[in-house]
Amino acid sequence: MIDFRSDTVTQPTAAMRAAMAAAPLGDDVFGDDPSVNALQQYAAELLGFEAALFAPSGTMTNLIALMSHCQRGDEAIVGQNWHTYKWEGGGMAVLGSIQPQPLANQPDGSLLAADVLAAIKPDDPHFARTRLLVIENTTGGQVLSLDYMAQMSELAKSNQLACHIDGARIFNAAVAIATATQADPYQVARQLVAGYDSISVCLSKGLGAPVGSLLLGSAEFIARARRVRKMLGGGMRQAGGLAAAGLYALQQHVRRLADDHQHAQQLASGLKQIVSDCGLETQFSLQMPQTNIIFCDLDAALASHFVAELGKHQVRLTSSVYQSAGQTKSRLRLVTHLDITLPQIQAMLSCSGDILSNY
Ligand SMILES: Cc1ncc(COP(=O)(O)O)c(C=O)c1O
């Protein structure tokens, strides 16, 4: 199977499994699992925070962050497309009693500073208390720049807001910037998150660990976050095996994200060529990816034919339906990752060529 559904589908490598098997274990709810502690300490130092907390998922580390920054009746400014707002079951409202204030995402994925400023409520009992600004990077595979990240944290600070990054794929952003500027990706990652109060980093996406996410912040913030994690049922016991996979991923799988980005470029440019050769540009459009995620917008009939035919060749991807100017369209998403090889990209292009030329 060639699985482009998500970068969450990866299997741990043999070396990662060995690190997991060798991990010393304790009870992390008592705070004495040495492998969890090693991961937390390593990650905090790596990204320039005082402390870190390991939790089962990115949804949980985001929710812990929201609930640790905000009280009941507070408000968090988010993007319409942010995962924290749109893809986490409304958790901040349902479980945190936090009011989301969504703002339109710009075509580059960012929020306009003017929109953020206009959304901050005055201190008036009619309004929820605006407490937090959330930024997501990468967002839909798009990279928010170093300048933009600095601008947003300064804007938050100068308006007495806390600021949190959903950095599920922050290392994809760092590697994309580092590749373009010939910089060190770890150094770029530190620069991207500087000035933020907290960040959630997923270990089980591009980094290839089987489970887990980290929340990073000040020691005082992480102490509060630990209480919230317990309340949400995210305290794990002998979690060191999972933490060892996460540590291995942070140490060994960051630089190689450049391969995933290159594979995404090869896949997108190959598909563009096929679509053009088949004269299908009006029915099949795609944006060149900045990292490891490709979106293609297709007429619904072509999309269902393409996805069904790819399925016969054991190629999997995700497809969602949406309305555009009264027409039903389909958006396909293809994600490259640790378990996608160049021969698989070539196989995908070859069967896409066959399917589309016979359409
Ligand atoms: C941007 C972003 N944030 C957070 C998450 C949540 O991660 P998890 O699936 O570990 O809950 C995801 C998952 O796809 C994501 O894409």
Tab-separated table of C-alpha atoms and ligand atoms in Angstrom, residues 57-60 62 83 88 136 138 166 168-169 202 204-205, ligand 1:
chain	number	residue	atom	x	y	z
A	57	SER	CA	-1.862	13.433	21.543
A	58	GLY	CA	-1.590	16.841	19.938
A	59	THR	CA	-5.269	17.420	20.558
A	60	MET	CA	-4.596	16.935	24.253
A	62	ASN	CA	-3.384	21.927	22.648
A	83	HIS	CA	-6.797	22.631	14.277
A	88	GLU	CA	-10.595	19.160	17.912
A	136	GLU	CA	-0.510	27.312	13.954
A	138	THR	CA	2.849	24.860	9.655
A	166	ASP	CA	0.080	24.689	17.654
A	168	ALA	CA	2.248	19.944	15.466
A	169	ARG	CA	4.538	20.351	12.413
A	202	CYS	CA	3.621	16.417	17.794
A	204	SER	CA	3.814	11.156	15.855
A	205	LYS	CA	3.464	13.127	12.615
B	1	LIG	C1	-2.046	21.138	13.075
B	1	LIG	C2	-2.454	20.018	13.975
B	1	LIG	N1	-2.538	20.228	15.289
B	1	LIG	C3	-2.897	19.257	16.138
B	1	LIG	C4	-3.190	17.995	15.687
B	1	LIG	C5	-3.666	16.946	16.671
B	1	LIG	O1	-2.824	15.876	16.801
B	1	LIG	P1	-3.346	14.434	17.309
B	1	LIG	O2	-3.833	13.731	16.108
B	1	LIG	O3	-2.116	13.833	17.905
B	1	LIG	O4	-4.402	14.665	18.305
B	1	LIG	C6	-3.117	17.711	14.327
B	1	LIG	C7	-3.436	16.351	13.823
B	1	LIG	O5	-3.508	16.086	12.654
B	1	LIG	C8	-2.740	18.742	13.444
B	1	LIG	O6	-2.669	18.545	12.113
